[in-house]
PDB file of C-alpha atoms and ligand atoms in Angstrom:
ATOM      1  CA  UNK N   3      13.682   5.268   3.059  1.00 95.00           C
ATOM      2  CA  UNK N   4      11.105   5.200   5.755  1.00 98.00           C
ATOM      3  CA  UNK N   5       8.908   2.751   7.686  1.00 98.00           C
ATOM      4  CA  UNK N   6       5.285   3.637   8.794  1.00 98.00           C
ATOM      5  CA  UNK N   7       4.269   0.651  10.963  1.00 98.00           C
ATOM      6  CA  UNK N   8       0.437   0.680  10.831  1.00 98.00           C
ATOM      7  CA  UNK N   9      -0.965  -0.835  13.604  1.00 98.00           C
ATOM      8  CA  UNK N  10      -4.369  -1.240  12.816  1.00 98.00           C
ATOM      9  CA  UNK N  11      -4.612  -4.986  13.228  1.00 97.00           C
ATOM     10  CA  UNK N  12      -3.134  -4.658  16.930  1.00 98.00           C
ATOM     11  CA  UNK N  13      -6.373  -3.606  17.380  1.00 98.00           C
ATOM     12  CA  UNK N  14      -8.439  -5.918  15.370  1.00 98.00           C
ATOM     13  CA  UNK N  15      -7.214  -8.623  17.761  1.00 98.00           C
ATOM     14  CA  UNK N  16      -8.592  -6.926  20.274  1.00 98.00           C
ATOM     15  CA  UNK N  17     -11.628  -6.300  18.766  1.00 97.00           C
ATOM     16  CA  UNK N  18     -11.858 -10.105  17.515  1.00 97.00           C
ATOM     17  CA  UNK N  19     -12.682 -10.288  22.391  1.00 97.00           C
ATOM     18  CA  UNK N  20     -13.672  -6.633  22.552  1.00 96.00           C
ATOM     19  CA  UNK N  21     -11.449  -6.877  25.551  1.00 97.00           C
ATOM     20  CA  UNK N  22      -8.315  -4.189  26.349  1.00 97.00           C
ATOM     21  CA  UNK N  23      -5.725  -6.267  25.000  1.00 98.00           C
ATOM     22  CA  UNK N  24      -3.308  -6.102  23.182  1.00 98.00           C
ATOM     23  CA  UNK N  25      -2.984  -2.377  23.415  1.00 98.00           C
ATOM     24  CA  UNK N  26      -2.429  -0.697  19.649  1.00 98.00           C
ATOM     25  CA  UNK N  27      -0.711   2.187  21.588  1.00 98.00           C
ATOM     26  CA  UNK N  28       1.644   0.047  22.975  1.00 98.00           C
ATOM     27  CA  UNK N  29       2.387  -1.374  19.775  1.00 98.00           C
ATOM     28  CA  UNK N  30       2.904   1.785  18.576  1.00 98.00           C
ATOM     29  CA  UNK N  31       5.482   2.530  21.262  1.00 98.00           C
ATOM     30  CA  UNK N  32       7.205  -0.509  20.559  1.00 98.00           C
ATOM     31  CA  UNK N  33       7.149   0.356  16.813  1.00 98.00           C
ATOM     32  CA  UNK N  34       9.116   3.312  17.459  1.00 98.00           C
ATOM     33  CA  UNK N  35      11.491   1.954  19.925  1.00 98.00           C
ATOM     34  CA  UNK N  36      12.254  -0.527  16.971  1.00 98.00           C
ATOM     35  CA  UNK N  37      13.198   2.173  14.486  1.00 98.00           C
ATOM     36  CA  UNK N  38       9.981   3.132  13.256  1.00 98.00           C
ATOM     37  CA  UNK N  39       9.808   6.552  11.231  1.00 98.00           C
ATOM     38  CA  UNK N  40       5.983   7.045  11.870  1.00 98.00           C
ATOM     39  CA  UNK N  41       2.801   5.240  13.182  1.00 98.00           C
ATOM     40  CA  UNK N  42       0.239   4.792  11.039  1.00 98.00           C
ATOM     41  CA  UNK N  43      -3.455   4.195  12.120  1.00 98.00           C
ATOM     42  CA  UNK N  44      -6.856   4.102   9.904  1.00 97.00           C
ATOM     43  CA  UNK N  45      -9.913   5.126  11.798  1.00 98.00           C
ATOM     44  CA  UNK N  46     -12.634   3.251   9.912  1.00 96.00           C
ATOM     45  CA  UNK N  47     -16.167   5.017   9.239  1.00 94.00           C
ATOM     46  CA  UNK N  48     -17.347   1.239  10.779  1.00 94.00           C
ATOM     47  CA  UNK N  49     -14.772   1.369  14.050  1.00 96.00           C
ATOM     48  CA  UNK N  50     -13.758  -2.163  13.399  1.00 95.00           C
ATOM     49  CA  UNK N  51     -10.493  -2.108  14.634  1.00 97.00           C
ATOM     50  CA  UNK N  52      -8.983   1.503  15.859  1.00 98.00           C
ATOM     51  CA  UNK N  53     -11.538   3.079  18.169  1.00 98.00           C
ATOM     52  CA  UNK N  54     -11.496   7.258  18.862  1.00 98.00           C
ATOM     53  CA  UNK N  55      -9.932   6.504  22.025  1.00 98.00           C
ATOM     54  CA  UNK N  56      -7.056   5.120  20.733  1.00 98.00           C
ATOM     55  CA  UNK N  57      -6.422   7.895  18.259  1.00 98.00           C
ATOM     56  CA  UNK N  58      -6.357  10.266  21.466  1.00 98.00           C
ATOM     57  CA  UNK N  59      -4.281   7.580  23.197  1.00 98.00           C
ATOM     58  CA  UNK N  60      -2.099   7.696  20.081  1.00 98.00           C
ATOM     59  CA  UNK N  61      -1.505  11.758  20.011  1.00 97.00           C
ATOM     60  CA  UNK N  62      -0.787  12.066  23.703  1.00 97.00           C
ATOM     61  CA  UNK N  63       2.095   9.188  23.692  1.00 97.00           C
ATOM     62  CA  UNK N  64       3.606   9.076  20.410  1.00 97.00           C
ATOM     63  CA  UNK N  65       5.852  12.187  20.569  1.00 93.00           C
ATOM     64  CA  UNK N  66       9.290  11.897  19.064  1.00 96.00           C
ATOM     65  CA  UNK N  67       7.521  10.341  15.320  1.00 98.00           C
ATOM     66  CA  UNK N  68       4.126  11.507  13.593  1.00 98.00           C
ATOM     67  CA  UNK N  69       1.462   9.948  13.494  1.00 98.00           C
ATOM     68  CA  UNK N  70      -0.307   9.120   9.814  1.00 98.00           C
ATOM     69  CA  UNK N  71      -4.175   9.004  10.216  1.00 98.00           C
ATOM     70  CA  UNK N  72      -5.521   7.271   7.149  1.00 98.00           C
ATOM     71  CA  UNK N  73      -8.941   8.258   6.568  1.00 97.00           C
ATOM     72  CA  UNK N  74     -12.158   7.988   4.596  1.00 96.00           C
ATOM     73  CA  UNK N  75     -12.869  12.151   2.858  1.00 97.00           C
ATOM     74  CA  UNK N  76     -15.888  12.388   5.429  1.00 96.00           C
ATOM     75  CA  UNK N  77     -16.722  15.388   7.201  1.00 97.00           C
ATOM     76  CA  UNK N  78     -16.727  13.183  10.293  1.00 97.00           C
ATOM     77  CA  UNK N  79     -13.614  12.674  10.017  1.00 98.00           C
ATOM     78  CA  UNK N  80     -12.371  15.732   8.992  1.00 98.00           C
ATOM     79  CA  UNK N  81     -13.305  16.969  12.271  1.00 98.00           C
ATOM     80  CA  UNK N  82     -11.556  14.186  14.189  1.00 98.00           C
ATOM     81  CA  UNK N  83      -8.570  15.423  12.510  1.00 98.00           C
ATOM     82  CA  UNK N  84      -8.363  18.704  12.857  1.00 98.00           C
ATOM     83  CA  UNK N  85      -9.079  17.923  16.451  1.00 98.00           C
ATOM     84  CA  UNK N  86      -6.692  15.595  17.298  1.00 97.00           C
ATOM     85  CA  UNK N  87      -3.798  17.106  14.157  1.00 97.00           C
ATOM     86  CA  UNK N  88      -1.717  13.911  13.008  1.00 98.00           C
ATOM     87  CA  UNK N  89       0.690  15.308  11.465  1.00 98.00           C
ATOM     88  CA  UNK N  90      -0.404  13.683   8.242  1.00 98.00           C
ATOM     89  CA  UNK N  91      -3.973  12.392   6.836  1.00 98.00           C
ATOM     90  CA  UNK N  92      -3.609   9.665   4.206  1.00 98.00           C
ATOM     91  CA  UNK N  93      -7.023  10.173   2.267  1.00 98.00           C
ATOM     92  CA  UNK N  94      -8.017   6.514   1.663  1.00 97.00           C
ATOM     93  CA  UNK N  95     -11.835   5.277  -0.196  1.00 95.00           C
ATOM     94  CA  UNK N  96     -13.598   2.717   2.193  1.00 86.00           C
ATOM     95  CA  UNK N  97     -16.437   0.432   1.886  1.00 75.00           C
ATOM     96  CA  UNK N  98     -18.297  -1.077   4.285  1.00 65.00           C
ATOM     97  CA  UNK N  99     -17.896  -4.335   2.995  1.00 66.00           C
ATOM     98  CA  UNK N 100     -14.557  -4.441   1.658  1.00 66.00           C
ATOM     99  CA  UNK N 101     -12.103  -6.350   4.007  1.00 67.00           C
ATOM    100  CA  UNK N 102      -9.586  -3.700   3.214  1.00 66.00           C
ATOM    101  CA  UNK N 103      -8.613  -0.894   1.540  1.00 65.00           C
ATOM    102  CA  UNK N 104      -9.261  -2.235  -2.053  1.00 70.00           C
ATOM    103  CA  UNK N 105      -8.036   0.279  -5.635  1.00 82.00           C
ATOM    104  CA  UNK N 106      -7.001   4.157  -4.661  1.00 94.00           C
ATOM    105  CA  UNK N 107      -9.185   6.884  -4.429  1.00 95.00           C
ATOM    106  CA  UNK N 108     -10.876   8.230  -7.424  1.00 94.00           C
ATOM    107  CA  UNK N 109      -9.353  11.762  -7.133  1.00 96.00           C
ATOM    108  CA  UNK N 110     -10.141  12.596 -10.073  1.00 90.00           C
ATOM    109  CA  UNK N 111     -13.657  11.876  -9.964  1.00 90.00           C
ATOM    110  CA  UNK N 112     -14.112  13.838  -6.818  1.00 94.00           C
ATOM    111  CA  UNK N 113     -11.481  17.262  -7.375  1.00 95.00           C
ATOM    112  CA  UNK N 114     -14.352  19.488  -6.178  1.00 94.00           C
ATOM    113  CA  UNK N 115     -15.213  18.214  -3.125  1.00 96.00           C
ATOM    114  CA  UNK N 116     -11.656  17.171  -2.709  1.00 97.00           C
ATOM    115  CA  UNK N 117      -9.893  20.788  -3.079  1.00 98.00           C
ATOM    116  CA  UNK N 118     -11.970  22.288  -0.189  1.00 97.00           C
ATOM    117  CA  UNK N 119     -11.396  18.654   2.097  1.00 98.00           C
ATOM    118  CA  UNK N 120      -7.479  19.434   1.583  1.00 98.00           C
ATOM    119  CA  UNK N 121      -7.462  22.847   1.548  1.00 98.00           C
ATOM    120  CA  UNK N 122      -9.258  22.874   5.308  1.00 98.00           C
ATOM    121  CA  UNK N 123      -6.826  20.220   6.522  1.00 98.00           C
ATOM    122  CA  UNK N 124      -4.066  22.251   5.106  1.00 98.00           C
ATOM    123  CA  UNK N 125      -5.162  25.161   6.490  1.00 98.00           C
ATOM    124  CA  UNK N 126      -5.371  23.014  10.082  1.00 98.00           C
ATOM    125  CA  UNK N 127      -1.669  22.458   9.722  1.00 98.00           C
ATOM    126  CA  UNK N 128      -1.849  19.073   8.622  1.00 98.00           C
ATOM    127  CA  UNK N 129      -0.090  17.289   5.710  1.00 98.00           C
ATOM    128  CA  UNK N 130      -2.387  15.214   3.074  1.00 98.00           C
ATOM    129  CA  UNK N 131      -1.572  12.666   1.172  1.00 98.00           C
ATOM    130  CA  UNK N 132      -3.694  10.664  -0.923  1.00 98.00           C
ATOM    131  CA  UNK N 133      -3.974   7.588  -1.454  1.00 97.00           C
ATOM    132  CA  UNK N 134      -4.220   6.336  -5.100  1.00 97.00           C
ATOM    133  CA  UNK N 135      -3.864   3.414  -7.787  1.00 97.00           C
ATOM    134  CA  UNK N 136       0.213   4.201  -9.802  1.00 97.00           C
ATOM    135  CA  UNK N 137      -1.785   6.521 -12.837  1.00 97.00           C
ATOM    136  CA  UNK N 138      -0.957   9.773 -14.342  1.00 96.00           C
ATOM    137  CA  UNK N 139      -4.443  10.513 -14.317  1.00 95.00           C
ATOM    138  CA  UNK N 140      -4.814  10.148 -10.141  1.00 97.00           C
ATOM    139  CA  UNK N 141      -1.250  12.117 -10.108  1.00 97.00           C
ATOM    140  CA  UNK N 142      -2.412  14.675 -12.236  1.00 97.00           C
ATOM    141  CA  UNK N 143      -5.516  14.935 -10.326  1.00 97.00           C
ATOM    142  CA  UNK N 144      -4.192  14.743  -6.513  1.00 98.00           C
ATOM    143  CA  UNK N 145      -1.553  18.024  -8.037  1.00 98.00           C
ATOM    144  CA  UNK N 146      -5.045  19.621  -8.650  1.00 97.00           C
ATOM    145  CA  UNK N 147      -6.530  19.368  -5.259  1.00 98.00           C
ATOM    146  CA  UNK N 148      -3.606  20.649  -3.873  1.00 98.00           C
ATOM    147  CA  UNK N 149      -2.113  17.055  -2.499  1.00 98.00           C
ATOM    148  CA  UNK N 150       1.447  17.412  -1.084  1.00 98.00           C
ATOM    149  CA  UNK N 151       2.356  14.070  -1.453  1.00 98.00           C
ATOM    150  CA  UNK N 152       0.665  10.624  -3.003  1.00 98.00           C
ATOM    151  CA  UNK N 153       0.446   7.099  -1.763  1.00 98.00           C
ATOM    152  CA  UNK N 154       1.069   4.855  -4.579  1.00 98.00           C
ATOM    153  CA  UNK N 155      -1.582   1.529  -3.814  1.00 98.00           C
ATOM    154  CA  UNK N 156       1.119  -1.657  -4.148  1.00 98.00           C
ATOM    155  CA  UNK N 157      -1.678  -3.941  -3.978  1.00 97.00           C
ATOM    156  CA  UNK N 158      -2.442  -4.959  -7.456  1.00 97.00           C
ATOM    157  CA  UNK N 159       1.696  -5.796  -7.465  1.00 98.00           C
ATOM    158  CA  UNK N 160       1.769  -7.452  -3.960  1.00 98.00           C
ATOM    159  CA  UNK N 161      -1.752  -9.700  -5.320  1.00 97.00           C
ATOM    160  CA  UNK N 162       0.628 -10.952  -9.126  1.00 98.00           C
ATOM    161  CA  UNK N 163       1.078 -14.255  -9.084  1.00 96.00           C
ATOM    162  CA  UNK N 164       3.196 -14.639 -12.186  1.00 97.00           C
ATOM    163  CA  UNK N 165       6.477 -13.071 -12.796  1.00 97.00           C
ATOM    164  CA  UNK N 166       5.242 -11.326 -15.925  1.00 98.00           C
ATOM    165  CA  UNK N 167       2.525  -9.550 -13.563  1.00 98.00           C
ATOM    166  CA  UNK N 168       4.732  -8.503 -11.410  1.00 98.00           C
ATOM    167  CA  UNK N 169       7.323  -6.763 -13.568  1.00 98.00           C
ATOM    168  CA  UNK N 170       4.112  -5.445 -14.846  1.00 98.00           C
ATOM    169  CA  UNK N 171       2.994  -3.630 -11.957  1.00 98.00           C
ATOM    170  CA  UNK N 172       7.030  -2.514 -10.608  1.00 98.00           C
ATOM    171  CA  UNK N 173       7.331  -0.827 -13.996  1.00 98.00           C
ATOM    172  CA  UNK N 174       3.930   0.856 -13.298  1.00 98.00           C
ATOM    173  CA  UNK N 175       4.725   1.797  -9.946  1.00 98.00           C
ATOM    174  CA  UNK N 176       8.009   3.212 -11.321  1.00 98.00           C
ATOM    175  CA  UNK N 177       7.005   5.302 -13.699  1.00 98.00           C
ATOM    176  CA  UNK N 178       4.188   6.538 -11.695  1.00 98.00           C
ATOM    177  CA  UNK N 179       6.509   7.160  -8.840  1.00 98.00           C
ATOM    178  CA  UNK N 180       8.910   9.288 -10.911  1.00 98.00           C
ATOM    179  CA  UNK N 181       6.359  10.932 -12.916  1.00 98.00           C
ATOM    180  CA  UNK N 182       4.723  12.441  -9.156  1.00 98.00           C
ATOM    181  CA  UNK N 183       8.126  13.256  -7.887  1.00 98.00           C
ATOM    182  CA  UNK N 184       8.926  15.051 -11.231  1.00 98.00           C
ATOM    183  CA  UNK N 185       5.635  17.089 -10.776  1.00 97.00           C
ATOM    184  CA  UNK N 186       6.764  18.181  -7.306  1.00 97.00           C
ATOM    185  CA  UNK N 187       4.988  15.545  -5.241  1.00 98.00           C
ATOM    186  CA  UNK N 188       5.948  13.455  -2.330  1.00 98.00           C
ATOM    187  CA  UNK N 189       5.853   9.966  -3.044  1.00 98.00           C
ATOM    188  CA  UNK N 190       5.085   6.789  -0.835  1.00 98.00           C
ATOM    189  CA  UNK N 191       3.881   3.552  -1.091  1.00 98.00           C
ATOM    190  CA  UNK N 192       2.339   0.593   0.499  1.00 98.00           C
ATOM    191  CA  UNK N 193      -0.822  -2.105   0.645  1.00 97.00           C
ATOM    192  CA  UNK N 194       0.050  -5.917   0.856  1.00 98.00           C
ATOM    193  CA  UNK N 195       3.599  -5.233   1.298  1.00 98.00           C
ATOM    194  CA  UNK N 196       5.551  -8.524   2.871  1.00 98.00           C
ATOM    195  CA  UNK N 197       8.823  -9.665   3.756  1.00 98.00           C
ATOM    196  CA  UNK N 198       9.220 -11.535   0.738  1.00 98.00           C
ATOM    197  CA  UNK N 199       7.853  -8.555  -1.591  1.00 98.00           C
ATOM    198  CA  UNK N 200       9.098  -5.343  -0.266  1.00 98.00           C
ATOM    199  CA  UNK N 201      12.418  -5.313  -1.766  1.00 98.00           C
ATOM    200  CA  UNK N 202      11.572  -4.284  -5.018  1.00 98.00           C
ATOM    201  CA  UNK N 203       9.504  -1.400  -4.304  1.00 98.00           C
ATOM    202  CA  UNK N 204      11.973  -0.207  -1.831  1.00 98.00           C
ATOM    203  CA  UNK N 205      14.428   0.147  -4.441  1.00 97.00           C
ATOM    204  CA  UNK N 206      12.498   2.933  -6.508  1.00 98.00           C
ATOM    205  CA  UNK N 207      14.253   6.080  -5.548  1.00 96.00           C
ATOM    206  CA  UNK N 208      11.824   8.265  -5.420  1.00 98.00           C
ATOM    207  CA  UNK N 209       9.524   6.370  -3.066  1.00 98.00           C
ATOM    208  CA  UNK N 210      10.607   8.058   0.541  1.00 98.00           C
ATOM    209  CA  UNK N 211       8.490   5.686   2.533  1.00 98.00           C
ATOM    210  CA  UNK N 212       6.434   2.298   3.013  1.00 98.00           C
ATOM    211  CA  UNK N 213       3.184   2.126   5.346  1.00 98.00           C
ATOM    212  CA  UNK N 214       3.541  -1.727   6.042  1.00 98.00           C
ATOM    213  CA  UNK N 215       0.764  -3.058   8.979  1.00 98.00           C
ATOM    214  CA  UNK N 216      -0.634  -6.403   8.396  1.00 98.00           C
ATOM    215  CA  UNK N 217       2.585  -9.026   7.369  1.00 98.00           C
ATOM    216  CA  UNK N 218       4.461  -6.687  10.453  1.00 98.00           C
ATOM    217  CA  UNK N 219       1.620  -7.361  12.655  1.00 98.00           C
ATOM    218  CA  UNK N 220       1.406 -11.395  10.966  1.00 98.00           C
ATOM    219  CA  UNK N 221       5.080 -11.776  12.231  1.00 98.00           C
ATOM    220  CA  UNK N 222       5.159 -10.567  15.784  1.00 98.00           C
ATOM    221  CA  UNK N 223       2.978 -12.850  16.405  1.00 97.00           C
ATOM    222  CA  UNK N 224       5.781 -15.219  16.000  1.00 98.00           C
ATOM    223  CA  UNK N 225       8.848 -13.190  16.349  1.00 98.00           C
ATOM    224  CA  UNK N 226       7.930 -10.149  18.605  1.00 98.00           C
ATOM    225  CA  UNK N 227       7.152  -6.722  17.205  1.00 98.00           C
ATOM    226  CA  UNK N 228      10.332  -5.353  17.618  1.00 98.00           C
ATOM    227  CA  UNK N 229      12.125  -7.905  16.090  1.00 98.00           C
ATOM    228  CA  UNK N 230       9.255  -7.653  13.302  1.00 98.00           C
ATOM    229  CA  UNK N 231      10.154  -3.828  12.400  1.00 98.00           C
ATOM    230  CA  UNK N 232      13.364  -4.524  12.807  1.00 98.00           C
ATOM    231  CA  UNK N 233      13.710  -6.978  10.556  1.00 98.00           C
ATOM    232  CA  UNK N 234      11.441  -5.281   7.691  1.00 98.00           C
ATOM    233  CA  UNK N 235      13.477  -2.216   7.961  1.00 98.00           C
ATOM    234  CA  UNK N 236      16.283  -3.727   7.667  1.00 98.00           C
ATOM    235  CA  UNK N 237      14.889  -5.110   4.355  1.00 98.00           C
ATOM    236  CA  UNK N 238      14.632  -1.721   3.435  1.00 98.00           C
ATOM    237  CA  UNK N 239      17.568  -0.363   4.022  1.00 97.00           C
ATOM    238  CA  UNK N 240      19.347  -3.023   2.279  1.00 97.00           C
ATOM    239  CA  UNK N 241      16.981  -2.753  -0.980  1.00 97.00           C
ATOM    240  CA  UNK N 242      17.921   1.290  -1.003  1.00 94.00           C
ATOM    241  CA  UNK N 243      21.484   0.292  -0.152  1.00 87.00           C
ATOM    242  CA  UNK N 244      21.150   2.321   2.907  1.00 77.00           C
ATOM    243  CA  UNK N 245      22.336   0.187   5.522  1.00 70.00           C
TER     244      UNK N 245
HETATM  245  N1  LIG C 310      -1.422   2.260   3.229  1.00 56.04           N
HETATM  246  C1  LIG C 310      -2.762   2.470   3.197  1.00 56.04           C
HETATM  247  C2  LIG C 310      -3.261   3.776   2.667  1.00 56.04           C
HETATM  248  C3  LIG C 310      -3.661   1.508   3.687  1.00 56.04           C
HETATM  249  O1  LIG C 310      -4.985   1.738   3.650  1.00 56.04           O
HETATM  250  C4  LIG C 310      -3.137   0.318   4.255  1.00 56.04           C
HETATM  251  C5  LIG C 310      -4.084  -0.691   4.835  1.00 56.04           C
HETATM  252  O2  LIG C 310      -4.716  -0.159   5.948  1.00 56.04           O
HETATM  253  C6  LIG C 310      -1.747   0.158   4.278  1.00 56.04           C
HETATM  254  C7  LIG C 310      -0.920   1.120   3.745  1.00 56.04           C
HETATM  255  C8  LIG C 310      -1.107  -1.061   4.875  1.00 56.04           C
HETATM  256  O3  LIG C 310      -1.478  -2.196   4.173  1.00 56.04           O
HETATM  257  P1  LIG C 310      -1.058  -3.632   4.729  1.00 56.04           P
HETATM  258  O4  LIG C 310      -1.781  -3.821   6.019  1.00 56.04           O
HETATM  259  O5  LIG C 310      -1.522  -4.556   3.655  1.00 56.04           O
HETATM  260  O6  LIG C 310       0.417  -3.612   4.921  1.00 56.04           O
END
C-alpha cells in the first residue's frame, strides 16, 4: 500500500501572499524523507496553486520517488508533460469554478479524443492513469483508451454523512476496485481522504495506493509534515495489516 502526498496546498498558502514561502518542493522533500512513495502535484489550467516553476523545481529534486502530475486532457498540458516526463499523469476534469476536483472524468464520453491523449503520453514514456467516479462503465471505458491504471474518486464516500452512505459508497468502491484489477488495471484511490476515513479504503486489496494532499497538508500545520505522513502511513499500513 502506497502514499502519494500531494502537495498542492503547500502552494496555495503561498499563493493565498504570492510570496516564496512555504516552498511546495520542500514539502515534497520532506514528504519523501517521511516515507512517502510518490509526490503528487496538479498543475491547474488557472495556476492557482502549483506554478510551472515548481513542476521544473519538482523534476530536478525529487529523484529517488516519481512524481504524479495530475492534469486537465489539454494539449497545453500535454506538452508540459512530455517536457518535463513525471513518471505518471493522473488525467483529472477541472473547472474553473469548482474549488476542487469534483466527480471523475467522463472517459467514456470523451474515448476519441482520449485514445490519441494517452497513446502520445504513452508513447513519451509516461504512465496514465485516469481519474474516475468507482463505475464499470468509466472502467470499461479507461481499458478502451488504453489507461494502465485508474484512480477510483473517494469523494462521494469521504462527503457520507450517515453510516448507511458510507457502506454504500465502500461497497461501490470495492467492487469497482476489483472489477478494474480483474480487467488488468492498476488501481488507486483518493479525494477527501482523512485521518479518520482512510482506514477503510486502505483495506481493499486491490487498491495499491492513496493520493492524500489536503487533511496531510491540514495537519502539519499543527503537527509538522513529517510527523503528518508519518502518521497517515502508518494508518495505512495498519488498515492493510502491513506494518
Ligand atoms: N487524487 C486526485 C486525482 C485529485 O485531484 C486530488 C485533489 O487534488 C487528490 C487525489 C487529493 O485529494 P485531497 O486533497 O482531498 O486529499
Amino acid at each position: 500500500m502506497k502514499l502519494g502526498v500531494n502537495i498542492d496546498h503547500i502552494a496555495t498558502i503561498r499563493e493565498a501572499r504570492k510570496t516564496y514561502e512555504p516552498d511546495p518542493v520542500k514539502g515534497a522533500l520532506i514528504a519523501q524523507d517521511a516515507g512517502a512513495d510518490q509526490i503528487t502535484f496538479h498543475l491547474r489550467e488557472d495556476r492557482r496553486h502549483i506554478q510551472d516553476e515548481d513542476v521544473i523545481r519538482l523534476r530536478c529534486t525529487i529523484k529517488r520517488i516519481p512524481l504524479n502530475m495530475e492534469m486537465a486532457p489539454t494539449e497545453e498540458m500535454k506538452n508540459i508533460a512530455i517536457d518535463i516526463k513525471p513518471e505518471r499523469v493522473t488525467l483529472v476534469p477541472e473547472k474553473r469554478q469548482e474549488i476542487t476536483t469534483e466527480g471523475g472524468l467522463d472517459v467514456s464520453g470523451m474515448e476519441d479524443y482520449l485514445k490519441d491523449f494517452v497513446k502520445e503520453l504513452k508513447e513519451n514514456g509516461i504512465n496514465v492513469a485516469l481519474f474516475i467516479d468507482p463505475e464499470e462503465d468509466q472502467i470499461y471505458a479507461s481499458i478502451r483508451v488504453g489507461a494502465d491504471a485508474v484512480e477510483l474518486h473517494t469523494g462521494e464516500y469521504a462527503n457520507a454523512t450517515s453510516d448507511e452512505k458510507i457502506k454504500k459508497e465502500l461497497e461501490r468502491l470495492k467492487k469497482a476496485a476489483k472489477y478494474a484489477k480483474e480487467k488488468g488495471l492498476k488501481v488507486f484511490a483518493g479525494h477527501g481522504l482523512t485521518y479518520t476515513n482512510v482506514q477503510p479504503v486502505a483495506a481493499i486489496e486491490e487498491i495499491e495506493e492513496l493520493n492524500i494532499g489536503h487533511s496531510i497538508i491540514a495537519n502539519s500545520v499543527f503537527m509538522g509534515l513529517d510527523e503528518a505522513v508519518r502518521k497517515m502511513k502508518k494508518l495505512m499500513l495498519e488498515a492493510r495489516q502491513e506494518l
